[in-house]
Structure formats: structure tokens, C-alpha cells
Coordinates of C-alpha atoms and ligand atoms in Angstrom, one line a residue:
X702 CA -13.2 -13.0 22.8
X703 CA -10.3 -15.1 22.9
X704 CA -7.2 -15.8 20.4
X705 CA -3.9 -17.7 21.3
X706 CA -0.7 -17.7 19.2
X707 CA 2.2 -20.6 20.1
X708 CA 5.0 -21.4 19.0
X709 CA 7.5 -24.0 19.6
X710 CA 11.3 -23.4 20.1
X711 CA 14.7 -24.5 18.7
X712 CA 18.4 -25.3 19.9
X713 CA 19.5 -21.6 19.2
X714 CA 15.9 -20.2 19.5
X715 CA 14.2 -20.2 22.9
X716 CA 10.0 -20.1 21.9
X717 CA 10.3 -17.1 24.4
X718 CA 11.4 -14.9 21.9
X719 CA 7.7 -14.5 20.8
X720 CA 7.2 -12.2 24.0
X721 CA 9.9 -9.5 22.2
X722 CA 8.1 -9.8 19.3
X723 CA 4.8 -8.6 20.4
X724 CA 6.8 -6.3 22.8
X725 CA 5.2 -8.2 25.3
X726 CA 7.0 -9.7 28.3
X727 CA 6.4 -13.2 29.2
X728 CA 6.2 -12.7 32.7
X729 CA 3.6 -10.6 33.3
X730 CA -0.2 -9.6 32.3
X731 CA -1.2 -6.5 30.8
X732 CA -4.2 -4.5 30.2
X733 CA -5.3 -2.2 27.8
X734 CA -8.2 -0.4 27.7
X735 CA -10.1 0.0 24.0
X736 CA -12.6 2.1 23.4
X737 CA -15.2 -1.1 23.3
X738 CA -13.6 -3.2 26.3
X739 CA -10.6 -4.2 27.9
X740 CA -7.8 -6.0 26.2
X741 CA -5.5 -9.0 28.3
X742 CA -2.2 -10.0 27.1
X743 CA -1.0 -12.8 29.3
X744 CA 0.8 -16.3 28.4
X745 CA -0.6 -19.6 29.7
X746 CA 2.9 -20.8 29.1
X747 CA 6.7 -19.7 28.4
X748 CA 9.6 -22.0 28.4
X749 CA 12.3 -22.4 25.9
X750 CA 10.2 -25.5 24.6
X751 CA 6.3 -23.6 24.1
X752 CA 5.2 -20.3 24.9
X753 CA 1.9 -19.4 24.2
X754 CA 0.8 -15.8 24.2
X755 CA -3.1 -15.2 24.6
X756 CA -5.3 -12.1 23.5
X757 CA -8.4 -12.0 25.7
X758 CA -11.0 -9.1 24.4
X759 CA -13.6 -8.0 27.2
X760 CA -15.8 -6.5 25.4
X761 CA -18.2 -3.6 27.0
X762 CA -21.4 -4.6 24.9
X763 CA -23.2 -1.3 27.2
X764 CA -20.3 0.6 25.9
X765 CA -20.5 -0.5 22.5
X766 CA -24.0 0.3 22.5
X767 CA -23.8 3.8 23.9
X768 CA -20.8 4.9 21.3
X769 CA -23.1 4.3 18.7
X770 CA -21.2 2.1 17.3
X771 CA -23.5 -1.0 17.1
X772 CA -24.8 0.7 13.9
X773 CA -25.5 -1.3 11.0
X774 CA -24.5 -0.5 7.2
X775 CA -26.3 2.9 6.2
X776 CA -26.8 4.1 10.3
X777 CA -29.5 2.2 10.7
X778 CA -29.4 0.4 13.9
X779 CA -28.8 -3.8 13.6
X780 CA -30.3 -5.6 14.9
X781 CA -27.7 -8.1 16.5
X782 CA -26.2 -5.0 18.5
X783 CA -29.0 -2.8 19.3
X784 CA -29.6 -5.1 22.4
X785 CA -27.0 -5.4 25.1
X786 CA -27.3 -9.5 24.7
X787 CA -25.4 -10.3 21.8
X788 CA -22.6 -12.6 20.7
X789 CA -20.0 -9.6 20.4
X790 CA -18.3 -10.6 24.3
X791 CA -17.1 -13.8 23.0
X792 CA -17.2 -13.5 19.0
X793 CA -13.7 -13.1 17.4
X794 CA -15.0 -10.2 15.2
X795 CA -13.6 -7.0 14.0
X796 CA -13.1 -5.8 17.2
X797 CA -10.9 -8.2 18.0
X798 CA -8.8 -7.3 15.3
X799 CA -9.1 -3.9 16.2
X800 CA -7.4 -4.9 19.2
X801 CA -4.8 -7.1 17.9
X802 CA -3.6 -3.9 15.9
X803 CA -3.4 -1.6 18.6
X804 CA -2.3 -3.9 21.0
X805 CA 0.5 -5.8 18.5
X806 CA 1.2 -2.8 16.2
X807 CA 4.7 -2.8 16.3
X808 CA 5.1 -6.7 16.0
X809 CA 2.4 -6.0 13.2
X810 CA 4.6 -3.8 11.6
X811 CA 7.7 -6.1 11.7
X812 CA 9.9 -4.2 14.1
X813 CA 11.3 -5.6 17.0
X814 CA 14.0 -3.5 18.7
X815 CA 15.4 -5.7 21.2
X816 CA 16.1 -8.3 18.5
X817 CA 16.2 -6.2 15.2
X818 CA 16.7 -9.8 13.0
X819 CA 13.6 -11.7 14.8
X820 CA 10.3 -10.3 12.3
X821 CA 12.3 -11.6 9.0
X822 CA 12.7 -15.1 10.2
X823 CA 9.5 -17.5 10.0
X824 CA 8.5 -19.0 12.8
X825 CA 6.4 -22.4 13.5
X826 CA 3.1 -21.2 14.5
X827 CA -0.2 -22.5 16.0
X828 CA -3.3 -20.0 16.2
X829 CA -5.9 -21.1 17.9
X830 CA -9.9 -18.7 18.0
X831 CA -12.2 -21.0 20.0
X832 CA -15.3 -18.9 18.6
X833 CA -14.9 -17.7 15.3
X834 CA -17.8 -16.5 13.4
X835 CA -17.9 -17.4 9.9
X836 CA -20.2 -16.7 7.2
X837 CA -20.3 -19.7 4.5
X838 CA -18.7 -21.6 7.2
X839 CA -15.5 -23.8 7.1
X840 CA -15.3 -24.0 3.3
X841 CA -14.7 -20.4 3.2
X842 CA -12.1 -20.3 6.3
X843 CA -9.6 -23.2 4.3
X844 CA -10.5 -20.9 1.0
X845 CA -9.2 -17.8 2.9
X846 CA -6.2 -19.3 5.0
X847 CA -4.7 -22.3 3.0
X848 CA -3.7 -20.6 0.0
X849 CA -1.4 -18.4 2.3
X850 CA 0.2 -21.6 3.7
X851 CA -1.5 -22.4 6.8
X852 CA -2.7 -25.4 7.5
X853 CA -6.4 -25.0 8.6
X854 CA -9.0 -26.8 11.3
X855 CA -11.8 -25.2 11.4
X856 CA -14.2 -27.3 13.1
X857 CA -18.0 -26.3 13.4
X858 CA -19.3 -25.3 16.8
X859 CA -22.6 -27.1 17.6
X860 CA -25.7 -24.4 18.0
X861 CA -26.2 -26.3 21.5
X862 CA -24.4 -30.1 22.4
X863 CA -27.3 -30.7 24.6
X864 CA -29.6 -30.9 21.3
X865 CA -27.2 -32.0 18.6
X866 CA -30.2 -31.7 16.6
X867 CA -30.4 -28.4 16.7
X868 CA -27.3 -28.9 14.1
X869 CA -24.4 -26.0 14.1
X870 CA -24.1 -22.7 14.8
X871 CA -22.4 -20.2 12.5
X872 CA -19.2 -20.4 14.6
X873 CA -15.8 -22.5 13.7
X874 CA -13.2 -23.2 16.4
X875 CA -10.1 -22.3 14.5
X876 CA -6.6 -24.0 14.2
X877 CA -4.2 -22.2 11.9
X878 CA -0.8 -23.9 11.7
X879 CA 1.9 -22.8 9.7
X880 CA 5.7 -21.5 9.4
X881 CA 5.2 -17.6 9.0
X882 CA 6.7 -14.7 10.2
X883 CA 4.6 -13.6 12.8
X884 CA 3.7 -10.1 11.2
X885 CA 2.6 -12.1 8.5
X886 CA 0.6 -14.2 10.9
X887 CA -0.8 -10.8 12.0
X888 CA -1.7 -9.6 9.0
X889 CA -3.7 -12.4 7.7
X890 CA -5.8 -12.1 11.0
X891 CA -6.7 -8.4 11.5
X892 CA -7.9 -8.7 7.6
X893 CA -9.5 -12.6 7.3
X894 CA -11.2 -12.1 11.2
X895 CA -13.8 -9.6 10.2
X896 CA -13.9 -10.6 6.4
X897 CA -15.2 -14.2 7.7
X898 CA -17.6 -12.6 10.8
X899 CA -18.4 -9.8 7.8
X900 CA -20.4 -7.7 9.6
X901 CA -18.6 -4.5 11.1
X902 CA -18.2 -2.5 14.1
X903 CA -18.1 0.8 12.7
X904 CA -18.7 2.8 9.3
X905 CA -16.8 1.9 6.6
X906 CA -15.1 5.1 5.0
X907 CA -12.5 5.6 2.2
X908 CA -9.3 5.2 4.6
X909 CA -10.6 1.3 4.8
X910 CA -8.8 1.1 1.5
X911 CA -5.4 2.4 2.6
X912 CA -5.7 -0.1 5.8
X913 CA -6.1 -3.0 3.7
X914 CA -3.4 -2.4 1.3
X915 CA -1.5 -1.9 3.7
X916 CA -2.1 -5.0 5.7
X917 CA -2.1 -6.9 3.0
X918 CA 1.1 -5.8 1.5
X919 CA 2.7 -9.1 0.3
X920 CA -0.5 -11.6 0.1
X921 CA -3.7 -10.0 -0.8
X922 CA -2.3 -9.0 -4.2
X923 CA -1.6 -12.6 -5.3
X924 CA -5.1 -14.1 -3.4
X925 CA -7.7 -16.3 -5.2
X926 CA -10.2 -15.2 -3.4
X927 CA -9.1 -11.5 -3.5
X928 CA -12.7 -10.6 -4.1
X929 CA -14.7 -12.1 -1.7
X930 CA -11.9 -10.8 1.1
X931 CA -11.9 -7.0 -0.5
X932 CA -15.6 -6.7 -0.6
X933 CA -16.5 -8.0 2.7
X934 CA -13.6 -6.5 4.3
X935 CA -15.2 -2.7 2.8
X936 CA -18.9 -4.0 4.0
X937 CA -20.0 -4.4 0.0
X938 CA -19.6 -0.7 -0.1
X939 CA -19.1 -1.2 -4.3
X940 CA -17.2 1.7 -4.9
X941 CA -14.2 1.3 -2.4
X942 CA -14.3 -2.3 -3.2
X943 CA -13.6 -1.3 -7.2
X944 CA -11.4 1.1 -5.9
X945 CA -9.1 -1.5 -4.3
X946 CA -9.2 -4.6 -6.7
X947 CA -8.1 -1.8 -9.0
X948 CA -5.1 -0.4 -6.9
X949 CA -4.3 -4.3 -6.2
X950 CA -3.9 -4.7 -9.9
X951 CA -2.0 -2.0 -10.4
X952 CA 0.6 -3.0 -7.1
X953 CA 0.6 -6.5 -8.7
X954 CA 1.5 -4.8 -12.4
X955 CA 4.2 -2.6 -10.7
X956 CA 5.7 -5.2 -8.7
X957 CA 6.9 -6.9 -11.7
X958 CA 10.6 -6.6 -12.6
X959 CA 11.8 -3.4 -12.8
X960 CA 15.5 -4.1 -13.1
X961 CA 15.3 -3.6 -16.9
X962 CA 14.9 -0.2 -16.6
X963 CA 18.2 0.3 -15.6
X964 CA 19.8 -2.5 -18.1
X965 CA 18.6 -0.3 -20.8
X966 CA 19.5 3.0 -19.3
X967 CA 22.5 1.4 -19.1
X968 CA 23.7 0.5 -22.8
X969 CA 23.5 4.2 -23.4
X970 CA 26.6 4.3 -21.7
X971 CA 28.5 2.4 -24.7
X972 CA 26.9 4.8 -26.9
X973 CA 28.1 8.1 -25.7
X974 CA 31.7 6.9 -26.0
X975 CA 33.8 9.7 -24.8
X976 CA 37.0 9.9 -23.1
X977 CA 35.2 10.2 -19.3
X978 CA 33.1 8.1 -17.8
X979 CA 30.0 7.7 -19.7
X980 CA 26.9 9.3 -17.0
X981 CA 23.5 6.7 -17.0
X982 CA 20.6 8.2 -18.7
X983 CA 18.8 7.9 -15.2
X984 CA 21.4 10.2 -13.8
X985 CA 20.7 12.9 -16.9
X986 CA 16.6 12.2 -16.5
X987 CA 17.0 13.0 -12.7
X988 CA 19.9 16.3 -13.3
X989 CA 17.4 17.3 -15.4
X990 CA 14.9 17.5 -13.5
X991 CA 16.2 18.7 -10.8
X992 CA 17.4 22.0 -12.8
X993 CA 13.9 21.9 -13.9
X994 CA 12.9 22.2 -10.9
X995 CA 15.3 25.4 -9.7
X996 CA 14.3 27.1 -13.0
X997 CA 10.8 27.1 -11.7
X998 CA 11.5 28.0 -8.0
X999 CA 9.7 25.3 -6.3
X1000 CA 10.7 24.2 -2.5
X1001 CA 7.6 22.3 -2.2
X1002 CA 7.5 19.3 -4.4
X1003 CA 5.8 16.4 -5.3
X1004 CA 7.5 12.6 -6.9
X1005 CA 4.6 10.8 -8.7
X1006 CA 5.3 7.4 -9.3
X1007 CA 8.7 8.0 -7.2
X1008 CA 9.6 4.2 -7.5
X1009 CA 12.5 3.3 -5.3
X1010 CA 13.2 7.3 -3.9
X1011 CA 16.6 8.4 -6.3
X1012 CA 15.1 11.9 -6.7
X1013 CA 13.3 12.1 -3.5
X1014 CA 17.5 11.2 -2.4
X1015 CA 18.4 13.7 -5.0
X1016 CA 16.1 16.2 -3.8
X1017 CA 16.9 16.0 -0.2
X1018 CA 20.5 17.0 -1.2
X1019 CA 19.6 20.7 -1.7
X1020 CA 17.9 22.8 1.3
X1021 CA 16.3 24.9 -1.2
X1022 CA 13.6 22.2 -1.5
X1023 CA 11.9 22.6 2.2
X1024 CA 9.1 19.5 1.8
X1025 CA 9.2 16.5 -0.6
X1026 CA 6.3 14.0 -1.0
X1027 CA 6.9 10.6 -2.7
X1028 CA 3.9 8.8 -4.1
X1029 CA 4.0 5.3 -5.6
X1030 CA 1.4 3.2 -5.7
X1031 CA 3.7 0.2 -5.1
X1032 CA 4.5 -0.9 -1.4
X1033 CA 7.2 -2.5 -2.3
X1034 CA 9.4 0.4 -4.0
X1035 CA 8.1 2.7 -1.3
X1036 CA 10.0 -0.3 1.4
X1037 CA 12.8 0.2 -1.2
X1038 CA 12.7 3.9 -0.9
X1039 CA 12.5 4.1 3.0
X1040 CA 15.4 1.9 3.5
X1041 CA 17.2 3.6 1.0
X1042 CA 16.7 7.2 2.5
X1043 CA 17.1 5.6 5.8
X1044 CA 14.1 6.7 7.1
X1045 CA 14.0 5.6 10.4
X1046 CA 17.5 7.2 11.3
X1047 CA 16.6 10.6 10.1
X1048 CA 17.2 13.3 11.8
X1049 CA 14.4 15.5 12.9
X1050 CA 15.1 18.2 10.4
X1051 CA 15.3 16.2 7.8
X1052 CA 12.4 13.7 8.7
X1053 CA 10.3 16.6 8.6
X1054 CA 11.1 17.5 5.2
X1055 CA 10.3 14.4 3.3
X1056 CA 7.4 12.1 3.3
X1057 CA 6.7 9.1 1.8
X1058 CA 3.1 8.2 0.7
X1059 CA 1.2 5.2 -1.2
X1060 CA -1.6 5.8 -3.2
X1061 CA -2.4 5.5 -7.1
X1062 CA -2.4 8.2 -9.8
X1063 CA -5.4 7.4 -11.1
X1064 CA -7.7 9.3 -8.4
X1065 CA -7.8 12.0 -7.4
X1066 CA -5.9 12.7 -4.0
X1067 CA -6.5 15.7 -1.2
X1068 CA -2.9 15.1 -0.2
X1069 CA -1.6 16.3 -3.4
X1070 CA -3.0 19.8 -3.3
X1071 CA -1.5 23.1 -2.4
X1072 CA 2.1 22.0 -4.2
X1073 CA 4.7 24.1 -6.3
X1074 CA 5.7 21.6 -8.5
X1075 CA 4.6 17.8 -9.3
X1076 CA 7.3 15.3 -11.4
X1077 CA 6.2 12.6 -13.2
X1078 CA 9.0 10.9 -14.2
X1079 CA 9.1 7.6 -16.4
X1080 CA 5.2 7.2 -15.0
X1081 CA 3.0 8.1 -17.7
X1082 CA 4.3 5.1 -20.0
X1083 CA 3.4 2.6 -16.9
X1084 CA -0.2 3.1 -17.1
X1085 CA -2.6 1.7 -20.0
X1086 CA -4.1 4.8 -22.5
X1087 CA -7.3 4.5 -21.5
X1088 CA -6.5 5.1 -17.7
X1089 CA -4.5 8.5 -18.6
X1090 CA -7.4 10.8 -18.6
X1091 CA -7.7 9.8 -15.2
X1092 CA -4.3 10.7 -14.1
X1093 CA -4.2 14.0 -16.3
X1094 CA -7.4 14.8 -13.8
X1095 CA -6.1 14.0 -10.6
X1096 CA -2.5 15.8 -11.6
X1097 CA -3.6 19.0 -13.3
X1098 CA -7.2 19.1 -12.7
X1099 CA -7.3 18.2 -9.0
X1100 CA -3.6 18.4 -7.3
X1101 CA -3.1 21.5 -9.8
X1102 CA 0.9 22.6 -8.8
X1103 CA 1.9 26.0 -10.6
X1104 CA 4.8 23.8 -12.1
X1105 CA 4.2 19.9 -13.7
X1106 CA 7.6 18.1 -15.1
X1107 CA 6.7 14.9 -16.9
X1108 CA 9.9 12.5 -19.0
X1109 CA 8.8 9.4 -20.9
X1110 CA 10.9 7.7 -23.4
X1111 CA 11.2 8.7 -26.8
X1112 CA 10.8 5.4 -28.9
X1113 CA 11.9 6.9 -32.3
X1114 CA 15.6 6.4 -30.4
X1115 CA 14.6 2.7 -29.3
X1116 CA 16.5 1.6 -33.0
X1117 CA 19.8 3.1 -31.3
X1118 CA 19.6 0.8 -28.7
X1119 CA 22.2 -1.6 -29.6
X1120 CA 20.6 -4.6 -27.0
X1121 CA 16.7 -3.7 -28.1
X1122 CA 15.6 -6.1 -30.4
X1123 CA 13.3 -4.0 -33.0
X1124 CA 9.9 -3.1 -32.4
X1125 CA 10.2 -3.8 -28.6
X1126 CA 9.5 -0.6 -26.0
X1127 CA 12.2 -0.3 -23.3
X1128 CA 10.7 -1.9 -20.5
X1129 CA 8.0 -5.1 -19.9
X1130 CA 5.9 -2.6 -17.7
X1131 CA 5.6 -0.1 -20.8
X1132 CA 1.7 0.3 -21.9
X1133 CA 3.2 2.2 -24.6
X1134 CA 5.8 4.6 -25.4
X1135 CA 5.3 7.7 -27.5
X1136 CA 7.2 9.3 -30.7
X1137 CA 8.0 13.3 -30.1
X1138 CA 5.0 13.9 -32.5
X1139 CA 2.8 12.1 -30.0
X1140 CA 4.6 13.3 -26.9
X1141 CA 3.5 17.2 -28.0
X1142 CA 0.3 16.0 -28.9
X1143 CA -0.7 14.9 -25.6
X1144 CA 1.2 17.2 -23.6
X1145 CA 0.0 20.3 -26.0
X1146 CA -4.0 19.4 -25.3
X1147 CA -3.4 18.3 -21.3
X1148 CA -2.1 22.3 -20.7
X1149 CA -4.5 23.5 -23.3
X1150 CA -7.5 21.9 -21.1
X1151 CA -6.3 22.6 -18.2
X1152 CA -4.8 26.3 -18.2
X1153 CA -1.0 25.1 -18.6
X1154 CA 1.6 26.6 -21.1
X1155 CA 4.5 23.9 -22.0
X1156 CA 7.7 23.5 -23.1
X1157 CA 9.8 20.8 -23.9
X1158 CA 13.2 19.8 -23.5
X1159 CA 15.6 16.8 -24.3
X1160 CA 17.1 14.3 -22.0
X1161 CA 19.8 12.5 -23.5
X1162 CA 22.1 13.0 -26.5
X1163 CA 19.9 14.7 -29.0
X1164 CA 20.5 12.8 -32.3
X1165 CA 19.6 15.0 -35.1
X1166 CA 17.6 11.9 -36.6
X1167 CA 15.7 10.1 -34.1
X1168 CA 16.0 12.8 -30.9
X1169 CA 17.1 12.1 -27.7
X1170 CA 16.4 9.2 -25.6
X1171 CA 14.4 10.8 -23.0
X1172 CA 11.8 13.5 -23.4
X1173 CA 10.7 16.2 -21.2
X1174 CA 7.6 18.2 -21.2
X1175 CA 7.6 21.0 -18.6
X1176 CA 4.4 22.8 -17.8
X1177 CA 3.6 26.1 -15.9
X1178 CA 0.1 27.4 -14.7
X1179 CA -1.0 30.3 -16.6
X1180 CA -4.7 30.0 -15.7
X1181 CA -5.0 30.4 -11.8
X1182 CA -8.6 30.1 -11.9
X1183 CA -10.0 26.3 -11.2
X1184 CA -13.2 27.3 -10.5
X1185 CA -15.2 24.9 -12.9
X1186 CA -12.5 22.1 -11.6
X1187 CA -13.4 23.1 -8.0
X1188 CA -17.0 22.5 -9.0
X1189 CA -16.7 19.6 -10.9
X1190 CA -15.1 17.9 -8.0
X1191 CA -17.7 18.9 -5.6
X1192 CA -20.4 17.2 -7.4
X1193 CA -18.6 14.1 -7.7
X1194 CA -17.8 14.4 -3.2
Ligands
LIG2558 N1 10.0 7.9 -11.1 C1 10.9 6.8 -10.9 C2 10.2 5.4 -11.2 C3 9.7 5.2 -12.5 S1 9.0 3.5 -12.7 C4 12.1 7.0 -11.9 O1 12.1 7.9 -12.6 O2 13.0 6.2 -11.8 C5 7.3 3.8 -12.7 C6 6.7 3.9 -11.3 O3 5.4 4.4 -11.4 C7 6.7 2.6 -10.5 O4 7.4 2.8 -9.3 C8 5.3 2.3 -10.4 O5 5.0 1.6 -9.2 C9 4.6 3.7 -10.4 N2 3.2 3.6 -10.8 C10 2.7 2.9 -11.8 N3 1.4 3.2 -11.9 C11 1.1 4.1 -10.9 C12 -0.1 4.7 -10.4 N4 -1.3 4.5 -11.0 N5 0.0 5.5 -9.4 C13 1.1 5.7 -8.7 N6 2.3 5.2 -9.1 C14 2.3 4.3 -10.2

């Protein structure tokens, strides 16, 4: 199993900087050992002109066999893998991409420490897989790789050339040209590779999800053929493939524009015309909160929709709270948030105390159990009605913290919004937004169903006509028993 990735160099760019890309120095060979085989790293060629780095996969069908891992969809054994003769050694299948993650996962990721500005810069870039198995053939390679801007030959492999007749196998010899970043590059492979051979090493479970959003942060969301990729990629398992064309509809819906949020936030400045310095209404939303919070004694807290990380930041400010998970089912804000906590410089004490993690409201989540407090702020408004039952579920059904604090705007105060033209909600990403009436409404049956007392509180200058521009609903457990939730959620595991 074989895969080569070259690139060409430039005056002020020797093509050897691929090697500190992949972390991989040009100069020698490498072996790793995988659980199915061994994995080469070596390059054919390096100059300043070319350099060529190749990914040889030996592949240990014995070993493959006695893992159990040659198991077909449902344990049942397949056929092509039971036997030790099989076209795994030389295929360019999922375990190939299994090995190009572990083997490139830090150029995967886009880091490069040597030459922190390298991953961001798009490179010119020829991939070659002399064996490629694809199902529905060449048609579908261009239909997976052109519309992300590669240039595709994908040339059908004759079954035999001693008996042309024989006519072609189901393997293409692949040429991907492009100008991509190479953790791009990377990306497209470890997801199109075993999408196009379709047929799995191992089991397919739920975390396939998370590993495909993930590697297809940036692309997949936008793909035509979205479908075909995200079911073949979860081995037509129907429930994790609905489960992800959903989530990709909601990153794609989230990743639209969110600057108006703070354009609005911002005219109430003008509005509460005093002789200081007007505070934004985000800053008020997020003070409150964070009282909120104190009132209620939590240290361990959860931010639901956290967007780009201003509480989590917030948060992280006062020791009392000792661990702080932010959840956004957008990538990209969660990118936003890292860089804007400065993650990755940290220290230890700190790292430790906050987390960021992706994942959607709209399912229920182990992660989010066991938690004093959960904050919804500015979320609920961002998903359609119908999906909010949903949400209520996985918040104060499943994740059930003793404390929930959920804001939303108020749209009664949308006509004191100088720059709102009438009849318009605050944002393009609103589903809705909600009167006070409505507001209590929801928030008064959500605790009644679920064994919550609430109170509300307003956000904002509280204009005796049309309330205050924000509103806050606070609810507290006062039902500690979950037993019929417990249950219910058993029978749906
Ligand atoms: N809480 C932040 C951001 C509010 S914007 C603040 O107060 O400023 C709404 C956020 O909800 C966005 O970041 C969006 O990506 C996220 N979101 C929308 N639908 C979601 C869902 N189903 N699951 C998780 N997050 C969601």
C-alpha cells in the first residue's frame, strides 16, 4: 500500500520544507509499527527543486486476520478478509488512512513547530495512489476530489494487461494535483480513501461521527456530494449517517455571519446615554451570568453554545469556578475560542481547568453529565422550534445540572432599537425570538416537566414598556429523582 505526496519548490521556498511539515526528516527512513503492519516514511527525492515524501503501508494480512478485525458490517466475517490472500497488502484502503493519521497527525492537524507559519500557506501538490480501490470507479473519484480543487487522474487499472479482455479491475491509479495546504491535502485523504474503497476495517461506532467532523472541518460542510461521502464513510450505518448530515447543517447554519450580534449589542450603547461610558449589552448578559452563577454556588460549569469563549474567558477569571466545559457545535468558533484563551500556552493549572468540546445540543451527550450548572446563553433563539424539545431533553432531562441559566432576547424591545428596521429579529441566525409572555411560557413548562423551579431576571435597562433587552430565566433542581429519565434513556441505548 503505497501513497506519495510532492511538491515543487520556489526562490524563497526550498520543496524540502515538506519534511517539517510532516515532522519527518528528509534524510532518513522511518518505521512505525501499526497495529495491522508496518508503516515506511522515506523520500524518493529531496532537493530545493522536488521532494517527494512516500507512505509505504505493509500490511500484516495474518495479523489483520487474528485481531479480528477482518470482520464485516454486523461481525459477520467477510468474505474478502476472512482468507489471508486478499487485496488489503497493496489496496490504499482505510488502513491506509489510518496510518496516514497516526503517522502525519501533527501535520494533519496544521502544526508545525519548527516553522510555526508553514500549515497556513498552500502549497503546489501532486498525490499520487498507484492502487486505489474505488467503488463506481473514476466518475466518483473526480465527483469526490474536484470540487475541493484538485485536479484529478484517475485512470482505471486493467483486471490483468496480459488479457485486456478481461476489461478493468475496480482499482484507479490516482493523480491529485492541486495548490492546498497540506493538512487540507490530508484531510481530504484520510476521509475520501476509505469512502471510495467503502468497505472498513473495523466497527463503525458513534465516535466515527466526531472523527469526521473533525476532519472535515472546512470542506465537508459545503460538499455536493456530502451524502454519498458521510454514508460510506459511517458504513451505511443510517442512524450516525442522519446524525451527521444533521450536525453538518447545523455547523454550516452557525458558520454564517455572526458579527451582527455584536453590531446590535452595540447601538444599546447610544441608548443608555449617561455620563460614563456606556457597558455593551454582551458585557451585562455575561456580568449577569456570572453573578448567576455565584448565587447558585457552582465551580463546575458548563457553556452551551459557548460561541467564540467570552464567558469561558470570563469564567476562567475567578478560581472559585474549578472546571469549565465549552460546547459549540461550530468548529470554527471553538478555533476562535482556543486562540482566544490561548490554549496552547496555558499553564498546567489552568489547562486543567477548562475544556473545550464540539458537539450539538440537540442529542443527548454523556460528557455533559454530573455538572453544577449549565448556561445557555443567546442559544436557544439559534435553533428552529421544532428542534427545541430536543435540546430541553439533552439539557434538563439527560445532562440534568442542579443549576440551568438560559438569556435569549426579548423582541418586545427590538422597536427601541434605533438601527432595527421593524419586524426584523436581532440577528440573521435567529429561528425566532420570544416576547416575555412567551419566554415564561416555555421556560415555566421546561422546569415543570422536568423537576426545575425558575426565576427570571432582566438583562439590560428594564424599560417599564417594552422590558429589558435581554431576558434571563434561571432554573434550580428541586426534583433530585431522574429515575423515569434514567429509564427512558436506557431504552433508547
Ligand atoms: N453563548 C455565546 C454565543 C451565542 S451565538 C454568547 O453568548 O455570546 C449561538 C451559538 O450557539 C453559536 O456559537 C452556535 O454555533 C451555537 N449553536 C447553535 N446551534 C447549536 C447546537 N445545536 N448545539 C450547540 N451549539 C449550537
Amino acid at each position: 500500500m503505497f501513497l506519495t505526496i510532492s511538491t515543487t519548490g520556489a526562490p524563497e521556498r526550498p520543496a524540502t520544507d515538506l519534511g517539517h511539515l510532516l515532522h519527518k526528516h528528509p534524510d532518513r527512513a522511518q518505521t512505525f509499527s501499526t497495529s495491522y503492519g508496518t508503516a515506511h516514511v522515506l523520500y524518493p527525492e529531496a532537493s530545493a527543486e522536488r521532494c517527494t515524501a512516500a507512505l509505504l503501508l505493509e500490511v500484516d494480512a495474518v495479523a489483520l486476520v487474528r485481531r479480528g478485525k477482518g470482520k464485516g458490517r454486523g461481525g459477520a466475517p467477510d468474505a474478502a478478509l476472512a482468507q489471508y490472500v486478499n487485496d488489503r497488502p497493496y489496496a490504499a484502503s482505510s488502513l491506509l488512512a489510518v496510518a496516514l493519521s497516526s503517522v502525519f497527525s501533527s501535520a494533519m492537524k496544521g502544526s508545525c513547530r519548527a516553522r510555526p507559519e508553514l500549515p497556513a500557506c498552500p502549497l503546489p501538490l501532486r498525490i499520487e495512489v498507484p492502487a486505489l480501490p474505488a467503488r463506481g470507479g473514476a466518475d466518483v473519484v473526480r465527483a469526490l476530489f474536484e470540487p475541493l480543487g484538485w485536479t484529478v487522474g484517475a485512470e482505471p487499472v486493467a483486471l490483468d494487461t496480459e488479457f485486456p479482455e478481461w476489461g478493468d479491475s475496480r482499482y484507479v491509479s490516482l493523480v491529485l494535483e492541486g495548490e492546498q495546504r497540506l493538512a487540507d491535502a490530508l484531510r481530504h485523504l484520510y476521509v475520501l480513501l476509505p469512502v471510495l474503497d467503502d468497505a472498513k476495517h473495523y466497527w463503525v461506532s458513534s465516535d466515527e461521527v466526531d472523527k469526521l467532523l473533525r476532519a472535515g472541518e472546512g470542506w465537508l460542510p459545503d460538499h455536493p456530494e456530502q451524502k454519498l461521502i458521510t454514508s460510506r464513510y459511517l458504513s451505511r450505518r443510517w442512524s450516525l449517517t442522519r446524525q451527521a448530515m444533521e450536525r453538518l447543517e447545523l455547523v454550516r447554519l452557525a458558520e454564517t455571519d455572526d458579527s451582527a450580534v455584536e453590531e446590535i449589542d452595540n447601538a444599546v450603547d447610544e441608548r443608555t446615554d449617561s455620563e460614563e461610558k456606556p457597558v455593551p449589552l454582551a458585557v451585562l448578559r455575561r456580568d449577569a451570568v456570572v453573578a448567576a452563577l455565584r448565587d447558585a454556588g457552582a465551580t463546575r460549569v458548563l457553556d452551551l453554545g459557548c460561541g467564540q469563549g467570552q464567558l469561558v474567558q470570563a469564567l476562567l477569571k475567578d478560581t472559585r469556578f474549578t472546571e469549565i466545559v465549552g460546547m459549540d457545535v461550530s468548529m470554527r468558533a471553538l478555533t476562535v475560542a482556543a486562540r482566544r484563551l490561548k490554549l496552547d500556552r496555558m499553564g498546567e493549572r489552568q489547562a486543567e481547568r477548562v475544556r473545550l468540546v464540539q458537539g450539538s445540543l440537540t442529542y443527548t451527550d454523556k460528557r455533559l453529565k454530573g455538572y453544577d450548572a449549565a448556561v445557555l446563553s443567546e442559544v436557544v433563539e439559534h435553533l428552529d422550534l421544532p428542534r427545541l424539545p430536543a435540546l430541553e431533553y439533552a439539557v434538563f432531562g439527560s445532562a440534568r445540572p442542579r443549576t440551568v441559566i438560559v438569556t435569549t432576547p426579548n423582541v418586545e424591545y427590538n422597536v427601541r432599537w434605533e438601527t432595527l428596521p421593524a419586524g426584523h429579529v436581532r440577528h440573521g441566525d435567529h429561528r425566532f425570538e420570544w416576547t416575555r409572555e412567551e419566554f415564561r411560557t416555555w421556560a415555566g413548562t421546561v422546569a415543570e416537566r422536568h423537576g426545575y423551579g425558575v426565576e427570571f431576571a432582566p438583562v439590560g435597562p428594564d424599560d417599564p414598556e417594552v422590558g429589558p433587552p435581554t431576558q434571563m430565566a434561571v432554573f434550580t433542581v428541586t426534583t433530585e429523582n431522574t429515575s423515569t429519565v434514567d429509564a427512558k434513556e436506557e431504552k433508547a441505548a
